[in-house]
Amino acid sequence: MKQTATSSSIEDYVKVIYAFTEWQDKPITSSVLATRLGVANSSVSEMVRKLKDLGLVDHEPYSPIHLTAEGLSLALSMVRRHRLLETYLVQELGYTWDEVHDEAEQLEHAVSDHFIERMSAKLGHPVRDPHGDPIPDAHGNITMAPSHRLDELDPGHTGRISRISDHDPELLRHLESLGIGLDTQLTVVGRPRFGAGLQVRLDLSENDAGPQTLGDEVAASLWLASVGRHADCTVQELTGGSLMSPHSAQ
Amino acid sequence: MKQTATSSSIEDYVKVIYAFTEWQDKPITSSVLATRLGVANSSVSEMVRKLKDLGLVDHEPYSPIHLTAEGLSLALSMVRRHRLLETYLVQELGYTWDEVHDEAEQLEHAVSDHFIERMSAKLGHPVRDPHGDPIPDAHGNITMAPSHRLDELDPGHTGRISRISDHDPELLRHLESLGIGLDTQLTVVGRPRFGAGLQVRLDLSENDAGPQTLGDEVAASLWLASVGRHADCTVQELTGGSLMSPHSAQ
DNA sequence: GCAAATATTTAGGCTTACCGAAATCATAGG
DNA sequence: CCTATGATTTCGGTAAGCCTAAATATTTGC
Ligand SMILES: [Mn+2]
Ligand SMILES: [Mn+2]
Ligand SMILES: [Mn+2]
Ligand SMILES: [Mn+2]
């Protein structure tokens, strides 16, 4: 398997392309990619041409961008790195879950494969990070309970929080103050007749203060796994063999 | 205090300038700096001009290169990072002492100040790394037993190994096979009449196989602290206040 | 003291990854 | 069907860090 030489820019591009498709089924467009990376559209056009030359993406001009098998493999490797690092920072170094993202964003490009596997072993090979995001194993397999975004669920649905968007540290601190975290059991009660938001009830809360109303942004940042309906499922990724290890050459 | 914007290149230059003067008293020259960094002489000339503009070094054309107080502060911060990382990798992630250098060389540029201080706390604020190199504290103070290179000592000297050069992993593995490590007690016995090397006796070895002969390269890589003569001494560095934290802006 | 050898700097170029402005393509509304 | 609008790419440029080759300064040997 070719060990394409990578840079931290290439790694971030591929990771963002993957992340977009992880929950939306459609492929990412040039301008969305630019926004997520915080660079100009023209920079994306150039870099996508380069990624195509490297065999990491498929792309026709003026069309959305798809990862190749090789690109997917690199992306999964970066996602594994990022999420293992977040988990490690919380469990071993006492970071709070709102502090870990930026640190992991830098470290993911700097640590060796050896470091990653040591960390994974020390943590007992976890399959999800502090925000519930699934951690691919060393072969790119992902294990995750089927989940839906809270704002897309009808009243009556009940389950446990399985995933929380980690991109806004303030939102994470807000959720903490509400007593909502990973694996919190809750039920969707309804929607306020006018106005925004979603009413939910925390099922196992000690101080049961009745239903709470979550803002739209909050509800869209939470995923719910239905209780007792599905077992975790493993998705075998397309990439045969181990994840690419662009970092072992360091 | 100014927070000079740094890059990993700048950090490595300043660190190597400092490392040269840590045991030799003379300042480093352009070509030695080039060799240690693995870059062309011309690259050093350019970068040194830049470091001077940034106020990190003093330099007149065709003369050796000195760190300013600000440069020293940055260098000590990088040395602290590197050596704490090496210690952490050995103690918490099960690295062997010959594996840590390259990993730390990358990580030192990527971790935040927060990460460094968490690590230091978890390790109990160690004052030396796995090779005996002193770890500056957060204010730039260095604690280290006075020591001399083994190849500069006359027969009769006795003491414990206080420092071992970490630049050649093979040498470290060789020392391990000889039963020589940090704090090993030994006595300089003499020199072979002709030929190279240095004869030493391991004082507390279980299987006392008599004196061993160390090669010149080995002897020059070991430092000995005299037993029972001096207490550790603390060197207050010139820089007032805390070490520069170019990484806190990440 | 001066020429040869050595050390250092300068000059001119390259690569990566950005940018803003201009050109080009795609498509939605009329 | 055809144009206006927005999305995307192309074009010319910049900055950091490196390189080789050429120029210049310093040191050494006689
Ligand atoms: Mn990143
Ligand atoms: Mn996460
Ligand atoms: Mn380094
Ligand atoms: Mn060391």
XYZ file of C-alpha atoms (C1' of nucleotides) and ligand atoms in Angstrom:
564
model
C 0.000 0.000 0.000
C 1.322 3.395 -1.026
C 2.311 5.628 1.858
C 1.326 8.961 0.357
C 3.397 11.739 1.865
C 1.022 13.947 3.799
C 1.104 17.328 5.519
C -1.060 18.613 8.313
C -3.034 20.642 5.738
C -3.743 17.572 3.641
C -4.745 15.677 6.761
C -7.192 18.403 7.803
C -8.763 18.647 4.340
C -9.355 14.902 4.157
C -10.660 14.787 7.714
C -13.178 17.582 7.071
C -14.345 15.966 3.837
C -14.966 12.758 5.768
C -16.619 14.461 8.739
C -19.207 16.105 6.475
C -20.294 12.764 5.051
C -20.237 10.995 8.395
C -23.796 12.130 9.148
C -25.034 13.785 5.968
C -25.092 11.327 3.058
C -24.269 13.907 0.431
C -20.688 14.776 -0.525
C -19.220 18.142 0.476
C -18.960 21.101 -1.890
C -15.985 23.347 -2.397
C -17.416 26.351 -0.571
C -18.607 24.391 2.466
C -15.165 22.851 2.715
C -13.645 26.337 2.564
C -15.904 27.572 5.366
C -15.160 24.612 7.625
C -11.429 24.941 7.112
C -11.452 28.718 7.438
C -9.681 29.284 4.112
C -10.644 31.040 0.847
C -12.541 29.199 -1.877
C -9.603 29.567 -4.211
C -7.352 27.769 -1.730
C -9.734 24.820 -1.720
C -9.791 24.590 -5.523
C -6.018 24.356 -5.578
C -5.737 21.872 -2.757
C -8.481 19.645 -4.163
C -6.557 19.398 -7.417
C -3.547 18.318 -5.405
C -5.565 15.774 -3.421
C -6.829 14.367 -6.709
C -3.277 14.065 -8.039
C -2.374 12.220 -4.834
C -5.281 9.827 -5.358
C -7.062 10.866 -2.172
C -10.236 12.322 -3.751
C -12.329 11.957 -6.890
C -13.353 15.307 -8.352
C -14.675 16.785 -11.586
C -14.556 20.595 -11.859
C -17.695 22.288 -10.497
C -18.821 19.081 -8.757
C -18.817 17.937 -5.142
C -15.799 16.155 -3.691
C -15.625 12.421 -2.874
C -12.943 10.547 -0.957
C -11.296 7.593 -2.714
C -10.689 4.384 -0.764
C -7.219 5.673 0.004
C -8.572 9.066 1.090
C -11.145 7.384 3.312
C -8.450 5.322 4.907
C -6.384 8.426 5.682
C -9.467 10.243 6.988
C -10.384 7.368 9.303
C -6.826 7.309 10.572
C -7.040 11.035 11.400
C -10.448 10.666 13.037
C -9.085 7.804 15.129
C -6.141 9.968 16.165
C -8.295 12.959 17.051
C -10.830 11.058 19.101
C -8.344 8.859 20.934
C -6.402 11.984 21.856
C -9.537 13.685 23.192
C -10.364 10.621 25.250
C -6.839 10.411 26.602
C -6.703 14.074 27.560
C -9.915 13.710 29.569
C -9.174 10.389 31.225
C -5.446 10.630 31.886
C -4.678 14.336 32.102
C -7.830 15.693 33.700
C -8.963 17.916 30.838
C -12.619 18.912 30.813
C -14.564 17.915 27.714
C -14.768 21.499 26.512
C -10.966 21.900 26.535
C -9.887 18.924 24.472
C -10.849 19.769 20.908
C -8.237 22.416 20.100
C -5.436 20.483 21.756
C -6.328 17.331 19.797
C -6.529 19.360 16.580
C -2.789 20.081 16.880
C -1.621 16.806 18.387
C -3.316 14.625 15.756
C -0.671 15.758 13.255
C 2.316 15.378 15.563
C 2.061 12.012 17.300
C 3.422 8.744 15.882
C 1.461 5.572 15.205
C 3.322 4.049 18.119
C 2.019 6.805 20.409
C -1.534 6.242 19.189
C -1.467 2.510 19.814
C 0.093 2.959 23.264
C -2.652 5.409 24.165
C -5.377 3.129 22.854
C -3.994 0.190 24.854
C -3.711 2.243 28.042
C -7.326 3.378 27.656
C -8.524 -0.194 27.014
C -9.232 0.410 23.306
C -12.260 2.699 23.748
C -14.831 2.857 20.950
C -16.126 6.362 21.613
C -14.672 9.706 22.665
C -15.833 12.073 25.468
C -18.520 13.520 23.152
C -19.791 10.114 22.032
C -18.102 10.302 18.627
C -17.135 6.785 17.515
C -13.427 5.914 17.433
C -12.475 3.772 14.403
C -10.264 0.815 15.333
C -6.845 0.334 13.760
C -8.480 -1.282 10.723
C -11.047 1.469 10.174
C -14.035 -0.349 11.660
C -16.557 1.834 13.458
C -18.859 0.697 16.250
C -21.772 2.945 17.135
C -25.372 2.714 18.298
C -27.803 3.948 15.601
C -28.847 7.475 16.558
C -30.842 10.457 15.367
C -30.515 14.162 15.907
C -32.818 15.283 18.709
C -34.368 18.088 16.644
C -35.544 15.539 14.054
C -37.421 13.343 16.527
C -41.175 13.464 17.181
C -42.579 13.759 20.718
C -42.685 10.436 22.532
C -39.256 9.226 21.531
C -37.171 8.106 24.465
C -33.539 7.095 24.682
C -30.089 8.045 25.870
C -27.841 10.806 24.578
C -25.291 9.042 22.382
C -23.430 11.927 20.821
C -22.885 15.629 21.429
C -21.374 18.063 18.946
C -18.010 19.181 20.290
C -17.449 22.279 18.231
C -18.721 24.893 20.680
C -17.105 24.698 24.138
C -19.668 27.145 25.496
C -22.497 24.869 24.467
C -20.781 21.982 26.253
C -20.557 24.023 29.448
C -24.214 25.008 29.069
C -25.236 21.352 28.756
C -23.244 20.527 31.864
C -25.153 23.158 33.829
C -28.394 21.565 32.578
C -27.293 18.148 33.810
C -27.194 16.748 30.276
C -24.268 14.567 29.276
C -23.360 11.402 27.466
C -25.795 8.542 28.256
C -28.323 10.853 29.939
C -31.773 9.230 29.577
C -34.421 11.540 28.210
C -37.785 11.689 26.450
C -38.960 14.154 23.836
C -42.096 15.756 25.290
C -43.114 18.204 22.604
C -42.533 21.543 20.986
C -43.664 24.903 22.348
C -46.714 25.896 20.265
C -45.111 29.038 18.879
C -41.488 29.998 19.206
C -38.457 27.833 18.991
C -37.005 24.931 20.921
C -37.841 21.446 22.026
C -39.273 20.242 25.342
C -37.599 17.201 26.918
C -37.801 15.355 30.217
C -34.693 13.979 31.958
C -35.827 10.506 32.958
C -33.410 9.618 35.736
C -32.643 13.045 37.190
C -32.539 13.208 41.012
C -34.088 16.659 41.221
C -36.947 16.191 38.783
C -37.890 19.733 37.886
C -40.246 18.646 35.139
C -39.726 19.142 31.399
C -37.045 21.526 30.168
C -37.000 23.489 26.931
C -33.856 23.222 24.832
C -32.962 25.890 22.270
C -32.874 24.943 18.595
C -29.106 25.061 18.464
C -28.861 22.823 21.517
C -31.360 20.277 20.189
C -29.504 20.097 16.869
C -26.261 19.331 18.701
C -27.568 16.232 20.494
C -28.087 12.705 19.144
C -30.378 10.175 20.783
C -30.021 6.385 20.663
C -33.290 4.575 21.203
C -33.327 2.564 24.409
C -33.393 -1.215 24.102
C -34.141 -1.406 20.423
C -30.819 -1.995 18.713
C -27.513 -3.415 19.821
C -24.423 -1.480 18.838
C -23.589 -2.213 15.271
C -20.231 -2.498 13.624
C -19.746 -1.008 10.215
C -16.966 -2.685 8.273
C -15.293 0.033 6.282
C -14.370 -0.534 2.654
C -10.646 -0.201 3.151
C -8.976 -3.583 3.381
C -6.036 -3.932 5.746
C -4.762 -1.419 8.254
C -5.196 2.291 8.209
C -2.592 4.281 6.314
C 0.165 5.417 8.595
C 1.593 8.566 7.104
C 3.086 9.283 10.514
C 5.283 6.236 10.849
C 7.866 7.819 8.563
C 8.658 10.620 10.999
C 6.532 40.511 28.310
C 6.384 40.298 24.516
C 4.961 37.067 23.170
C 7.090 36.744 20.062
C 5.249 34.716 17.435
C 7.265 31.538 16.939
C 7.336 28.624 14.521
C 8.687 25.132 15.045
C 11.757 26.122 13.018
C 12.465 29.099 15.234
C 11.960 26.931 18.305
C 14.437 24.336 17.065
C 17.076 26.932 16.180
C 16.892 28.548 19.602
C 16.899 25.195 21.349
C 20.013 24.008 19.498
C 21.811 27.298 20.178
C 21.065 26.815 23.863
C 21.957 23.113 23.941
C 25.428 23.847 22.554
C 26.199 26.274 25.353
C 24.663 24.092 28.052
C 27.929 22.157 28.465
C 30.462 23.985 26.315
C 30.971 27.580 27.471
C 31.638 28.985 24.013
C 28.835 30.237 21.778
C 27.846 28.248 18.683
C 29.006 29.127 15.166
C 26.903 29.256 12.051
C 28.242 26.050 10.508
C 27.940 23.964 13.669
C 24.369 25.162 13.998
C 23.751 24.140 10.383
C 25.159 20.659 10.990
C 23.123 20.093 14.147
C 19.919 21.221 12.472
C 20.621 19.323 9.266
C 20.198 22.392 7.043
C 22.509 24.298 4.677
C 24.786 27.033 6.001
C 22.934 29.594 3.939
C 19.668 28.671 5.620
C 21.248 29.410 8.980
C 22.499 32.814 7.865
C 19.003 33.788 6.811
C 17.296 32.446 9.893
C 19.819 34.021 12.256
C 19.084 37.409 10.719
C 15.421 36.752 11.413
C 16.085 35.649 14.992
C 18.048 38.847 15.487
C 15.143 40.927 14.130
C 12.879 39.099 16.573
C 15.228 39.959 19.456
C 16.022 36.311 20.231
C 19.767 36.399 19.429
C 22.661 38.843 19.322
C 24.769 38.483 16.208
C 27.380 40.379 14.195
C 28.154 39.025 10.715
C 30.922 36.392 10.696
C 30.719 36.007 14.492
C 29.278 33.333 16.776
C 25.670 33.503 17.877
C 24.445 34.402 21.394
C 20.971 34.108 22.840
C 19.408 37.245 24.302
C 17.530 37.028 27.596
C 14.356 36.567 25.589
C 15.958 33.884 23.439
C 17.232 32.073 26.528
C 13.778 32.131 27.996
C 12.285 30.585 24.850
C 15.075 28.003 24.724
C 14.527 26.984 28.346
C 10.825 26.665 27.660
C 11.548 24.310 24.743
C 14.063 22.286 26.745
C 11.503 21.960 29.518
C 8.923 20.761 26.999
C 11.240 18.249 25.384
C 12.496 16.702 28.598
C 9.117 16.564 30.318
C 7.708 14.855 27.239
C 10.507 12.274 27.240
C 9.906 11.580 30.915
C 6.181 11.265 30.391
C 6.534 8.891 27.437
C 8.731 6.573 29.506
C 6.783 6.702 32.744
C 3.197 6.818 31.523
C 3.229 5.233 28.073
C 5.865 2.558 28.473
C 8.351 3.884 25.917
C 11.935 2.679 26.245
C 14.538 5.391 26.733
C 15.907 4.903 23.222
C 12.504 5.570 21.621
C 11.545 8.868 23.181
C 13.792 11.430 21.554
C 12.255 11.594 18.080
C 8.713 11.554 19.413
C 9.486 14.431 21.814
C 11.171 16.357 19.002
C 7.805 16.605 17.238
C 5.518 16.907 20.243
C 7.468 19.769 21.829
C 6.092 22.085 19.118
C 2.515 20.845 19.231
C 1.448 20.688 22.883
C -0.030 23.628 24.802
C 1.294 25.131 28.020
C -1.708 23.604 29.728
C -0.676 20.154 28.517
C 2.874 20.694 29.768
C 1.787 21.739 33.247
C -0.702 18.849 33.519
C 2.050 16.429 32.587
C 4.497 17.947 35.035
C 1.940 17.718 37.844
C 1.056 14.112 37.024
C 4.755 13.188 37.088
C 5.294 14.999 40.415
C 7.304 17.858 38.866
C 10.427 15.846 38.005
C 13.786 17.658 37.771
C 15.502 15.303 35.330
C 14.536 13.285 32.277
C 15.178 9.575 31.522
C 18.716 10.389 30.363
C 19.532 12.537 33.394
C 19.162 15.822 31.520
C 17.879 18.502 33.909
C 14.314 19.766 33.405
C 13.995 23.541 33.948
C 11.027 24.451 36.125
C 8.299 26.806 34.890
C 10.476 29.799 35.824
C 13.605 28.562 34.062
C 15.468 27.344 37.161
C 17.650 24.278 36.692
C 18.588 21.802 39.428
C 21.466 19.413 38.712
C 24.315 17.693 40.518
C 27.723 18.985 39.342
C 29.134 16.410 36.944
C 32.023 15.735 34.569
C 32.335 13.756 31.381
C 33.731 10.317 32.118
C 36.442 10.587 29.483
C 37.835 13.675 31.212
C 38.262 12.013 34.622
C 41.499 10.558 36.003
C 41.649 7.011 37.405
C 40.423 6.783 40.985
C 37.350 8.955 40.575
C 34.211 7.315 41.861
C 30.586 8.380 41.593
C 27.231 7.722 39.989
C 26.213 8.192 36.356
C 24.239 11.429 36.329
C 23.693 11.998 32.625
C 23.783 10.019 29.392
C 23.761 11.527 25.905
C 20.467 10.619 24.261
C 21.325 11.250 20.635
C 22.211 7.700 19.602
C 19.536 5.101 20.400
C 21.969 2.282 19.560
C 24.403 3.531 22.175
C 21.603 3.560 24.729
C 20.764 -0.055 23.945
C 24.451 -0.958 24.184
C 24.701 0.637 27.633
C 21.661 -1.288 28.745
C 23.298 -4.562 27.727
C 26.343 -3.504 29.788
C 24.177 -2.905 32.843
C 24.988 0.804 32.855
C 22.155 3.278 33.443
C 21.272 6.418 35.312
C 22.603 6.372 38.917
C 24.836 3.366 38.291
C 27.753 3.600 40.760
C 31.161 3.189 39.156
C 34.857 3.923 39.567
C 37.364 4.909 36.899
C 40.086 2.245 37.044
C 42.466 3.355 34.300
C 43.214 3.465 30.615
C 44.512 0.604 28.493
C 48.234 1.300 27.901
C 47.878 1.535 24.120
C 44.664 1.701 22.183
C 41.487 3.478 23.045
C 38.874 3.356 25.762
C 38.533 3.674 29.502
C 38.450 0.946 32.159
C 35.736 1.244 34.807
C 34.412 -0.929 37.624
C 30.670 -1.173 38.371
C 30.594 -0.830 42.142
C 27.253 -2.344 43.065
C 26.806 -4.887 40.296
C 25.456 -8.308 41.438
C 27.534 -10.276 38.977
C 30.886 -8.598 39.507
C 32.827 -9.566 36.405
C 35.693 -7.220 37.193
C 36.588 -4.025 35.323
C 35.066 -3.331 31.906
C 36.554 -1.315 29.074
C 34.315 1.354 27.537
C 34.936 2.674 24.028
C 35.906 6.339 23.604
C 32.515 7.246 22.194
C 30.770 5.565 25.107
C 32.974 7.239 27.728
C 32.355 10.643 26.147
C 28.596 10.093 26.356
C 28.514 9.526 30.121
C 28.675 12.086 32.934
C 29.676 11.206 36.487
C 28.557 13.008 39.652
C 30.994 12.550 42.551
C 29.475 10.600 45.431
C 28.836 12.418 48.666
C 30.729 15.554 47.813
C 28.124 18.079 46.657
C 24.425 18.471 47.162
C 22.354 19.195 44.090
C 22.625 22.818 43.244
C 20.015 25.134 41.830
C 21.013 27.619 39.194
C 18.760 30.659 39.099
C 18.488 31.631 35.461
C 18.761 35.254 34.399
C 15.244 35.529 33.065
C 12.889 37.099 35.571
C 9.327 35.841 35.681
C 7.842 32.855 33.883
C 9.060 31.240 30.722
C 7.717 32.627 27.480
C 4.667 30.757 26.343
C 4.494 31.019 22.585
C 2.161 28.039 22.637
C -0.609 29.487 24.696
C -1.891 31.393 21.678
C -2.741 28.239 19.720
C 52.511 39.823 5.364
C 50.196 37.456 2.026
C 48.091 33.672 -0.483
C 45.412 29.607 0.064
C 42.000 27.382 2.601
C 37.918 27.795 5.217
C 33.822 30.015 7.041
C 30.014 32.848 6.230
C 26.843 35.606 3.731
C 24.334 37.012 -0.470
C 21.813 36.107 -4.715
C 18.560 33.713 -7.209
C 15.218 29.819 -7.101
C 11.965 26.290 -5.394
C 7.849 24.363 -2.767
C 3.825 24.604 0.133
C -0.105 26.851 1.330
C -2.271 30.676 1.566
C -4.823 35.236 -0.507
C -7.925 38.699 -3.525
C -9.571 39.727 -8.022
C -10.972 38.249 -12.436
C -12.803 34.817 -15.383
C -15.796 30.966 -16.132
C -19.406 27.696 -15.337
C -24.144 26.165 -13.653
C -28.725 26.939 -12.721
C -33.081 29.123 -11.321
C -36.679 32.362 -12.648
C -39.055 34.447 -15.870
C -34.708 29.700 -23.895
C -32.008 32.864 -21.874
C -30.109 35.838 -18.553
C -28.886 37.058 -13.706
C -26.969 35.235 -9.755
C -24.096 32.474 -7.223
C -20.580 28.863 -7.072
C -16.180 27.537 -8.612
C -11.869 27.879 -10.802
C -7.934 30.456 -12.708
C -4.497 33.990 -12.341
C -0.993 36.673 -10.298
C 1.129 37.424 -5.756
C 2.897 36.725 -0.843
C 5.443 34.558 3.111
C 8.158 30.954 5.337
C 11.910 27.943 4.968
C 14.640 25.645 2.541
C 18.350 24.875 -1.491
C 22.796 25.566 -4.730
C 26.160 28.484 -6.500
C 28.619 32.673 -6.273
C 30.672 36.284 -3.675
C 33.038 37.892 0.309
C 35.200 37.801 4.782
C 38.301 35.537 8.056
C 41.868 32.552 9.425
C 45.891 29.713 8.709
C 50.344 28.413 6.991
C 54.472 29.737 5.410
Mn -5.887 19.380 12.775
Mn -14.937 14.720 20.016
Mn 11.847 19.824 17.473
Mn 16.728 13.431 27.042
